[in-house]
Structure formats: structure tokens, C-alpha cells
């Protein structure tokens, strides 16, 4: 049995007629940039995420960049980020001229460890970017408390966790202004690049709208040095169709995770994901850990099973950050995760038989 790491087949089959209709309406309307499809999606996504506003932008990295700008983060500032995040979190901090300061994750949840945050705060610290990694909500109570105490802005990176909750409240609704991605493979994915910022602060939302559109509110009048970081009309129209299915598709991801947990329960060589009591997980990725990761990945590949590593090199050890004075073993939790993590096939529509086959191959590898 061939089992890819990710398949769009089930989702695309479900929505094909609606997507074709959305495309036809878009085509017939001949309005390509910042029209009613973007407005409608923004309203729908704000409603979904329970925030006052959502502002559609070009992708998740640009959403982080705009969010940091709106939060007033700039040159000379320090921003606390998880040491085991995707590079985008670091890059956005660098774009605004600030310095990313890595903080190690909790080894059980893989999310930034709130107990280590305060030790990393200096007089230059201006913000924290919690990343709800793999789809599990961070401990937002602890993070917001520390942020308030030190006067820090919070910008959630919600690229992997659409619909996840902490104490029944949605990720992407805690921070002052938050960023998300609709990259095709994300839980809510466009048919190309797309992203959004979410916020309860209507002044910040307006600022984000100005920044994404050349720093302009009135055409050809520019208030500031803005960007071209707009969400496409046609992607917005497609996203509105997919958003309606998100809860149902998240339930299918959770069902697959339950099967994985069950079938791997007696496999003492692998560590399965663990979710904190107050958190929910939307399983953007189902990540296991084993010291024999590379050999296991090879075994699975030889048996037709696709896997990926999120992520093989932590940002502080990337070539791009070599000028920052980071050293090997400076963030050992992130480095150990990079050596041991493996993301198994996960998508809405993966069957119990497929999960049984993947876990069967894992059992046979270890026996
Ligand atoms: C995907 C992702 C991003 C960036 O999103 P793009 O749309 O690819 O720019 C940022 N942060 C995290 C945690 C991500 O997973």
C-alpha cells in the first residue's frame, strides 16, 4: 500500500463543485484585487476565530511581519521565540530589525516553555511569539500573565493550529495581534499562498490593512512605507468554501490521531504526542519521536510510506543565522527534537486501514 505523507484527494473531491462555482463567479466578476471575496472571507474567518477582525494577507510569513509592525516592534528590540519553530517566526523578527531570542520548548508538548520565559526577558524585550506547534495550543494563561507583568506584546503564530483551544478559547484570539497561514498544506489551506492577521484591536486591524496595501488607504496617497502583501480575491473565494468544512476536517484529523495513539500504545520505542489538559490539538502534524528516527524513516519509505521531519535543523543552527553567535548545544531540547522527531501521514480522509499499515510497519521495524 502506498501512503503519501499528505493527500488532498479526499478534501478536493468533497469541495470540487463548490470550488468550481466559486471560480466561475470570480471569473465572471473580473475583479481581482481587494474586492468582496476578500471582505467576505475576512468576516467569516474573524467569526470562526472569535476575534473582532481578520485581515487577509499574502502568506503566513507576511502576516507575522505585518503583525510585528502593527505591534510597534522594530530595530533594537528583542522578541522571545521558541527555539524549535519553523524559520518563518525568526525571519519575521529579523525583517523588522529586531532580534529573535530563542526560548526552549517543553519536551512533552513541544511548545515554548513558559517557565523559561522570564529568565530570557531583558530591558530590550518587547514581545513574545508563541507558536502553537504541530496544532497544539500553547499555555496562553502563563504566557499572557508573563507578558502583562513585563509589558510585552504577544503575537501568536497560529499557522499550524486553526481551531485549537486553550481553556476553551481559540488560538489566534489571545495575542494583541496574531498571524496565521493558509499555505496549501495547513489545516485551512488555499490553492496557493495566503495568510491573515487576527486581532480584537480595530486600530491595529486598520493599520494592517494599510500596511498590506502600499501604506495607502486612499488610492495613490501613501501614509507610510507599506508593502504589497494582499490576499488574492480568488484565494479568498476558495478559502471561504474550505472554511465551512474546517471543523469536520479537524474531527477527521483527530480521529486519525486516536487510531495512531491506539495502535502505537504498546510500542515502547516511540514517544507519541501528549496534549496538556487545558489544551486541544488539531493535529496539523502527528509527530512521534525515536532515537532511531533516520532508520525508521528509511524503513517506512522502503515500504511506500511518506514521512517528513519538522524540522531537521533548528533556526539558531541555520546558515542564515550564523552571524548571531549561536552555538551547538545552546538549545539542546530543540536540537534533540530535530534529531528524533518524525511526522507520520496525516490528512482529513486518511483511513483506519492506512493508519494500521503505517503503525504495523513501525512495529515491524522495532521488532
Ligand atoms: C507555515 C508556517 C509559517 C509561514 O507560513 P507561509 O504561509 O508558508 O509563509 C509560519 N509559521 C509557522 C509555524 C508555519 O508552520
Short mmCIF file of C-alpha atoms and ligand atoms in Angstrom, two decimals:
data_model
loop_
_atom_site.label_atom_id
_atom_site.label_comp_id
_atom_site.label_asym_id
_atom_site.label_seq_id
_atom_site.Cartn_x
_atom_site.Cartn_y
_atom_site.Cartn_z
CA UNK A 1 0.00 0.00 0.00
CA UNK A 2 1.36 3.47 -0.99
CA UNK A 3 0.60 6.02 1.72
CA UNK A 4 1.70 9.58 0.98
CA UNK A 5 2.64 11.99 3.75
CA UNK A 6 -0.18 14.29 2.65
CA UNK A 7 -3.07 13.88 0.23
CA UNK A 8 -5.61 16.48 -0.91
CA UNK A 9 -7.68 13.84 -2.68
CA UNK A 10 -10.45 13.44 -0.09
CA UNK A 11 -10.81 17.17 0.64
CA UNK A 12 -10.72 18.21 -3.02
CA UNK A 13 -13.28 15.59 -4.01
CA UNK A 14 -15.65 16.88 -1.30
CA UNK A 15 -15.49 20.51 -2.41
CA UNK A 16 -14.87 20.32 -6.15
CA UNK A 17 -18.34 21.51 -7.27
CA UNK A 18 -18.30 24.43 -4.82
CA UNK A 19 -14.76 25.44 -5.79
CA UNK A 20 -15.67 25.36 -9.48
CA UNK A 21 -18.70 27.56 -8.80
CA UNK A 22 -16.57 29.96 -6.75
CA UNK A 23 -14.06 30.13 -9.59
CA UNK A 24 -16.75 30.81 -12.16
CA UNK A 25 -18.21 33.62 -10.06
CA UNK A 26 -14.73 35.08 -9.60
CA UNK A 27 -14.05 34.79 -13.34
CA UNK A 28 -17.31 36.41 -14.38
CA UNK A 29 -16.91 39.27 -11.91
CA UNK A 30 -13.49 40.32 -13.34
CA UNK A 31 -12.46 41.91 -10.01
CA UNK A 32 -9.05 40.63 -8.97
CA UNK A 33 -7.65 42.66 -6.08
CA UNK A 34 -9.24 43.52 -2.69
CA UNK A 35 -12.90 43.04 -3.52
CA UNK A 36 -15.89 41.43 -1.88
CA UNK A 37 -14.37 37.92 -1.77
CA UNK A 38 -11.55 39.15 0.49
CA UNK A 39 -14.04 41.11 2.63
CA UNK A 40 -16.39 38.13 2.92
CA UNK A 41 -13.58 35.75 3.85
CA UNK A 42 -12.21 38.20 6.43
CA UNK A 43 -15.63 38.42 8.07
CA UNK A 44 -16.05 34.63 8.02
CA UNK A 45 -12.58 33.97 9.40
CA UNK A 46 -12.95 36.60 12.16
CA UNK A 47 -16.23 34.92 13.11
CA UNK A 48 -14.59 31.48 13.09
CA UNK A 49 -11.62 32.66 15.17
CA UNK A 50 -13.80 34.73 17.52
CA UNK A 51 -11.86 37.93 17.01
CA UNK A 52 -13.23 41.34 16.08
CA UNK A 53 -11.18 41.43 12.90
CA UNK A 54 -9.23 39.34 10.42
CA UNK A 55 -7.14 40.92 7.67
CA UNK A 56 -6.27 38.77 4.68
CA UNK A 57 -2.66 38.92 3.51
CA UNK A 58 -0.34 37.22 1.06
CA UNK A 59 1.04 34.41 3.26
CA UNK A 60 1.89 33.45 6.85
CA UNK A 61 5.36 34.97 6.87
CA UNK A 62 3.98 38.31 5.68
CA UNK A 63 1.22 38.04 8.31
CA UNK A 64 3.90 37.73 11.02
CA UNK A 65 5.82 40.64 9.50
CA UNK A 66 2.74 42.89 9.41
CA UNK A 67 1.69 41.82 12.93
CA UNK A 68 5.13 42.74 14.31
CA UNK A 69 5.00 46.12 12.52
CA UNK A 70 1.50 46.80 13.87
CA UNK A 71 2.67 45.89 17.38
CA UNK A 72 5.40 48.51 17.04
CA UNK A 73 8.34 46.09 17.14
CA UNK A 74 11.45 47.42 15.44
CA UNK A 75 15.21 47.96 15.43
CA UNK A 76 16.97 47.18 18.70
CA UNK A 77 14.05 45.22 20.17
CA UNK A 78 14.24 41.62 21.33
CA UNK A 79 11.46 39.13 20.66
CA UNK A 80 11.13 35.81 22.51
CA UNK A 81 10.51 32.92 20.11
CA UNK A 82 10.53 29.14 20.53
CA UNK A 83 13.90 27.55 19.73
CA UNK A 84 12.19 24.73 17.79
CA UNK A 85 9.93 26.74 15.48
CA UNK A 86 9.74 26.97 11.71
CA UNK A 87 12.21 29.53 10.32
CA UNK A 88 9.38 31.98 9.41
CA UNK A 89 8.98 33.00 13.05
CA UNK A 90 12.65 34.06 13.20
CA UNK A 91 12.64 35.69 9.76
CA UNK A 92 9.71 37.99 10.50
CA UNK A 93 11.50 39.25 13.63
CA UNK A 94 14.61 39.89 11.55
CA UNK A 95 12.61 41.75 8.86
CA UNK A 96 11.53 44.45 11.33
CA UNK A 97 15.12 44.86 12.54
CA UNK A 98 14.53 43.13 15.89
CA UNK A 99 16.46 40.19 17.34
CA UNK A 100 14.90 36.74 17.82
CA UNK A 101 15.74 35.36 21.27
CA UNK A 102 15.14 31.59 21.37
CA UNK A 103 13.46 30.00 24.39
CA UNK A 104 13.41 26.22 24.74
CA UNK A 105 10.18 24.21 24.41
CA UNK A 106 8.57 21.89 26.93
CA UNK A 107 9.76 18.41 25.93
CA UNK A 108 6.27 16.94 26.37
CA UNK A 109 4.23 19.43 24.32
CA UNK A 110 6.99 20.84 22.03
CA UNK A 111 5.56 24.31 22.73
CA UNK A 112 7.54 27.19 24.26
CA UNK A 113 8.15 26.51 27.97
CA UNK A 114 6.52 29.33 29.96
CA UNK A 115 8.76 28.53 32.96
CA UNK A 116 11.79 29.65 30.94
CA UNK A 117 10.34 32.89 29.56
CA UNK A 118 11.11 35.26 32.42
CA UNK A 119 14.80 34.35 32.53
CA UNK A 120 15.05 35.44 28.88
CA UNK A 121 13.47 38.87 29.43
CA UNK A 122 15.88 41.84 29.25
CA UNK A 123 15.22 45.60 29.16
CA UNK A 124 15.14 45.27 25.34
CA UNK A 125 12.45 42.56 25.25
CA UNK A 126 9.30 43.89 23.58
CA UNK A 127 7.28 40.85 22.51
CA UNK A 128 6.70 37.10 22.68
CA UNK A 129 5.70 34.98 19.69
CA UNK A 130 4.13 31.75 20.96
CA UNK A 131 3.87 29.16 18.17
CA UNK A 132 1.10 26.57 18.54
CA UNK A 133 3.36 23.93 17.10
CA UNK A 134 2.02 20.91 15.24
CA UNK A 135 -1.52 22.08 16.15
CA UNK A 136 -1.48 22.07 19.94
CA UNK A 137 -2.34 25.30 21.79
CA UNK A 138 0.40 26.83 23.96
CA UNK A 139 -0.22 27.58 27.63
CA UNK A 140 -1.69 31.01 26.90
CA UNK A 141 -2.62 31.79 30.51
CA UNK A 142 1.00 31.59 31.62
CA UNK A 143 2.25 33.45 28.54
CA UNK A 144 -0.26 36.31 28.84
CA UNK A 145 0.49 36.67 32.57
CA UNK A 146 4.23 37.00 31.96
CA UNK A 147 3.63 39.37 29.03
CA UNK A 148 1.43 41.62 31.15
CA UNK A 149 3.90 41.65 34.02
CA UNK A 150 6.74 42.81 31.73
CA UNK A 151 4.69 44.98 29.37
CA UNK A 152 5.32 42.74 26.35
CA UNK A 153 3.22 42.42 23.22
CA UNK A 154 2.03 38.90 22.32
CA UNK A 155 1.84 37.85 18.68
CA UNK A 156 0.57 34.31 18.26
CA UNK A 157 1.91 32.30 15.34
CA UNK A 158 -1.23 30.32 14.58
CA UNK A 159 -0.10 28.91 11.23
CA UNK A 160 -0.50 25.29 12.37
CA UNK A 161 -3.43 25.48 14.76
CA UNK A 162 -6.64 26.86 13.19
CA UNK A 163 -9.39 25.86 15.62
CA UNK A 164 -7.22 24.72 18.54
CA UNK A 165 -8.11 25.98 22.01
CA UNK A 166 -6.56 26.77 25.40
CA UNK A 167 -9.15 26.73 28.21
CA UNK A 168 -11.87 26.66 25.53
CA UNK A 169 -10.62 29.84 23.89
CA UNK A 170 -9.32 29.74 20.31
CA UNK A 171 -5.67 30.18 19.44
CA UNK A 172 -5.18 33.32 17.40
CA UNK A 173 -7.51 35.24 19.75
CA UNK A 174 -5.24 35.78 22.79
CA UNK A 175 -2.43 37.97 21.49
CA UNK A 176 -2.57 41.69 20.71
CA UNK A 177 -2.34 40.82 17.05
CA UNK A 178 -1.79 37.35 15.62
CA UNK A 179 -0.69 35.73 12.39
CA UNK A 180 -1.80 32.65 10.53
CA UNK A 181 -1.01 30.91 7.25
CA UNK A 182 -3.24 29.32 4.65
CA UNK A 183 -0.36 27.62 2.83
CA UNK A 184 -1.93 24.69 0.94
CA UNK A 185 -0.80 22.03 3.41
CA UNK A 186 -2.02 23.87 6.52
CA UNK A 187 -5.26 22.77 8.21
CA UNK A 188 -7.04 25.57 6.37
CA UNK A 189 -5.17 25.80 3.08
CA UNK A 190 -5.64 27.87 -0.05
CA UNK A 191 -4.79 26.77 -3.61
CA UNK A 192 -1.60 28.79 -3.41
CA UNK A 193 -0.15 31.23 -0.87
CA UNK A 194 -2.37 33.08 1.59
CA UNK A 195 -2.43 34.23 5.21
CA UNK A 196 -4.16 36.52 7.70
CA UNK A 197 -3.72 38.52 10.85
CA UNK A 198 -6.37 38.36 13.56
CA UNK A 199 -6.99 40.86 16.35
CA UNK A 200 -9.61 42.34 18.68
CA UNK A 201 -7.99 45.75 18.30
CA UNK A 202 -9.70 47.59 15.45
CA UNK A 203 -6.99 50.24 15.29
CA UNK A 204 -4.37 47.53 14.70
CA UNK A 205 -6.61 45.85 12.10
CA UNK A 206 -6.87 49.13 10.17
CA UNK A 207 -3.12 49.55 10.40
CA UNK A 208 -2.64 46.02 8.99
CA UNK A 209 -4.96 46.87 6.08
CA UNK A 210 -2.92 49.97 5.28
CA UNK A 211 0.42 48.12 5.55
CA UNK A 212 -0.64 45.25 3.26
CA UNK A 213 -1.72 47.72 0.57
CA UNK A 214 1.27 50.04 -0.05
CA UNK A 215 0.73 52.00 3.14
CA UNK A 216 -2.30 53.50 1.49
CA UNK A 217 -5.92 53.97 2.48
CA UNK A 218 -6.87 56.25 -0.37
CA UNK A 219 -5.59 55.11 -3.77
CA UNK A 220 -2.33 56.88 -4.75
CA UNK A 221 -1.98 58.56 -1.33
CA UNK A 222 0.64 56.83 0.82
CA UNK A 223 0.71 57.37 4.56
CA UNK A 224 3.67 55.13 5.24
CA UNK A 225 6.20 52.80 3.70
CA UNK A 226 3.88 49.85 3.29
CA UNK A 227 4.03 46.60 1.35
CA UNK A 228 2.21 44.73 -1.36
CA UNK A 229 1.05 41.86 0.83
CA UNK A 230 -2.56 41.48 -0.24
CA UNK A 231 -4.68 38.34 -0.18
CA UNK A 232 -5.88 37.41 -3.70
CA UNK A 233 -9.60 37.61 -4.44
CA UNK A 234 -9.71 34.11 -5.91
CA UNK A 235 -7.82 32.56 -2.98
CA UNK A 236 -10.23 34.31 -0.60
CA UNK A 237 -13.19 32.85 -2.50
CA UNK A 238 -11.68 29.33 -2.28
CA UNK A 239 -10.84 29.78 1.40
CA UNK A 240 -14.45 30.71 2.19
CA UNK A 241 -15.54 27.37 0.69
CA UNK A 242 -12.93 25.42 2.65
CA UNK A 243 -13.52 27.25 5.94
CA UNK A 244 -17.04 25.80 6.06
CA UNK A 245 -15.52 22.29 6.15
CA UNK A 246 -12.75 23.02 8.65
CA UNK A 247 -14.48 21.70 11.78
CA UNK A 248 -15.46 18.48 10.05
CA UNK A 249 -11.93 18.02 8.65
CA UNK A 250 -10.38 18.74 12.06
CA UNK A 251 -12.56 15.96 13.50
CA UNK A 252 -11.14 13.57 10.87
CA UNK A 253 -7.57 14.56 11.83
CA UNK A 254 -8.40 13.91 15.48
CA UNK A 255 -9.90 10.54 14.62
CA UNK A 256 -6.69 9.59 12.79
CA UNK A 257 -4.67 10.69 15.85
CA UNK A 258 -6.81 8.47 18.08
CA UNK A 259 -6.05 5.49 15.79
CA UNK A 260 -2.32 6.29 15.79
CA UNK A 261 -2.30 6.58 19.60
CA UNK A 262 -4.16 3.31 19.97
CA UNK A 263 -2.02 1.33 17.51
CA UNK A 264 1.24 2.73 18.91
CA UNK A 265 0.26 2.40 22.56
CA UNK A 266 2.37 -0.71 23.18
CA UNK A 267 5.34 0.42 21.09
CA UNK A 268 7.78 1.44 23.83
CA UNK A 269 10.39 2.67 21.32
CA UNK A 270 8.33 5.62 20.14
CA UNK A 271 7.01 8.63 22.01
CA UNK A 272 3.55 9.67 20.82
CA UNK A 273 2.15 13.24 21.13
CA UNK A 274 0.87 14.36 24.51
CA UNK A 275 -1.71 17.08 24.94
CA UNK A 276 -1.98 19.29 28.01
CA UNK A 277 -5.23 19.09 29.95
CA UNK A 278 -6.27 22.67 29.17
CA UNK A 279 -5.24 22.45 25.52
CA UNK A 280 -6.80 20.93 22.44
CA UNK A 281 -4.80 19.68 19.49
CA UNK A 282 -5.86 19.95 15.83
CA UNK A 283 -3.09 17.63 14.55
CA UNK A 284 -1.71 19.70 11.74
CA UNK A 285 1.05 17.15 12.18
CA UNK A 286 1.17 13.84 14.05
CA UNK A 287 4.74 13.78 15.32
CA UNK A 288 6.40 10.84 17.03
CA UNK A 289 9.90 10.67 18.46
CA UNK A 290 12.51 7.93 18.43
CA UNK A 291 16.29 7.82 18.70
CA UNK A 292 16.26 5.60 15.58
CA UNK A 293 14.45 8.21 13.54
CA UNK A 294 16.54 8.14 10.36
CA UNK A 295 16.49 4.34 10.08
CA UNK A 296 12.75 4.25 10.79
CA UNK A 297 12.07 6.90 8.15
CA UNK A 298 14.05 4.86 5.63
CA UNK A 299 12.18 1.68 6.55
CA UNK A 300 8.84 3.43 6.07
CA UNK A 301 9.95 4.93 2.73
CA UNK A 302 11.04 1.46 1.55
CA UNK A 303 7.51 0.30 2.32
CA UNK A 304 5.77 3.09 0.42
CA UNK A 305 5.04 5.34 3.40
CA UNK A 306 5.79 9.06 3.19
CA UNK A 307 7.02 10.95 6.26
CA UNK A 308 8.65 14.34 6.87
CA UNK A 309 10.82 15.93 9.57
CA UNK A 310 9.54 19.14 11.20
CA UNK A 311 12.22 20.41 11.38
CA UNK A 312 15.62 18.88 10.69
CA UNK A 313 17.65 21.98 11.65
CA UNK A 314 16.50 24.43 14.35
CA UNK A 315 16.61 28.10 13.27
CA UNK A 316 19.55 29.02 15.54
CA UNK A 317 21.74 26.48 13.68
CA UNK A 318 20.68 27.57 10.19
CA UNK A 319 23.27 29.12 7.89
CA UNK A 320 21.06 32.24 7.71
CA UNK A 321 21.60 32.90 11.45
CA UNK A 322 25.28 32.10 11.65
CA UNK A 323 26.18 35.73 12.31
CA UNK A 324 24.15 35.74 15.54
CA UNK A 325 26.69 33.91 17.72
CA UNK A 326 24.52 30.88 18.44
CA UNK A 327 26.41 27.69 19.23
CA UNK A 328 25.67 23.97 19.02
CA UNK A 329 24.08 22.59 22.22
CA UNK A 330 22.98 26.09 23.22
CA UNK A 331 19.37 24.94 22.86
CA UNK A 332 19.63 21.18 23.46
CA UNK A 333 15.89 20.49 23.67
CA UNK A 334 15.32 21.95 20.20
CA UNK A 335 18.38 20.15 18.87
CA UNK A 336 17.31 16.79 20.32
CA UNK A 337 13.83 17.26 18.86
CA UNK A 338 15.36 17.93 15.45
CA UNK A 339 17.26 14.64 15.71
CA UNK A 340 14.36 12.48 16.91
CA UNK A 341 11.06 13.81 15.51
CA UNK A 342 9.16 12.22 12.65
CA UNK A 343 5.84 13.37 11.19
CA UNK A 344 3.60 10.49 10.08
CA UNK A 345 1.00 10.64 7.28
CA UNK A 346 -1.87 12.89 8.40
CA UNK A 347 -4.73 14.42 6.44
CA UNK A 348 -8.52 14.54 6.54
CA UNK A 349 -9.66 11.32 4.92
CA UNK A 350 -6.74 9.07 5.88
CA UNK A 351 -8.34 5.71 6.63
CA UNK A 352 -8.06 3.41 9.64
CA UNK A 353 -6.51 0.80 7.32
CA UNK A 354 -3.80 3.26 6.28
CA UNK A 355 -3.01 4.20 9.88
CA UNK A 356 -2.95 0.48 10.73
CA UNK A 357 -0.48 -0.12 7.89
CA UNK A 358 1.81 2.76 8.97
CA UNK A 359 1.84 1.64 12.60
CA UNK A 360 2.23 -2.00 11.54
CA UNK A 361 5.39 -1.03 9.66
CA UNK A 362 6.62 0.86 12.74
CA UNK A 363 6.04 -2.24 14.90
CA UNK A 364 7.84 -4.45 12.39
CA UNK A 365 10.80 -2.04 12.31
CA UNK A 366 11.28 -2.23 16.06
CA UNK A 367 10.71 -5.99 16.42
C1 LIG B 1 3.75 27.66 7.58
C2 LIG B 1 4.24 28.44 8.75
C3 LIG B 1 4.55 29.80 8.66
C4 LIG B 1 4.63 30.54 7.36
O1 LIG B 1 3.54 30.48 6.55
P1 LIG B 1 3.70 30.71 4.95
O2 LIG B 1 2.29 30.90 4.52
O3 LIG B 1 4.36 29.50 4.39
O4 LIG B 1 4.51 31.95 4.76
C5 LIG B 1 4.89 30.47 9.80
N1 LIG B 1 4.96 29.84 10.98
C6 LIG B 1 4.71 28.53 11.11
C7 LIG B 1 4.79 27.90 12.46
C8 LIG B 1 4.35 27.78 9.99
O5 LIG B 1 4.11 26.46 10.13
#
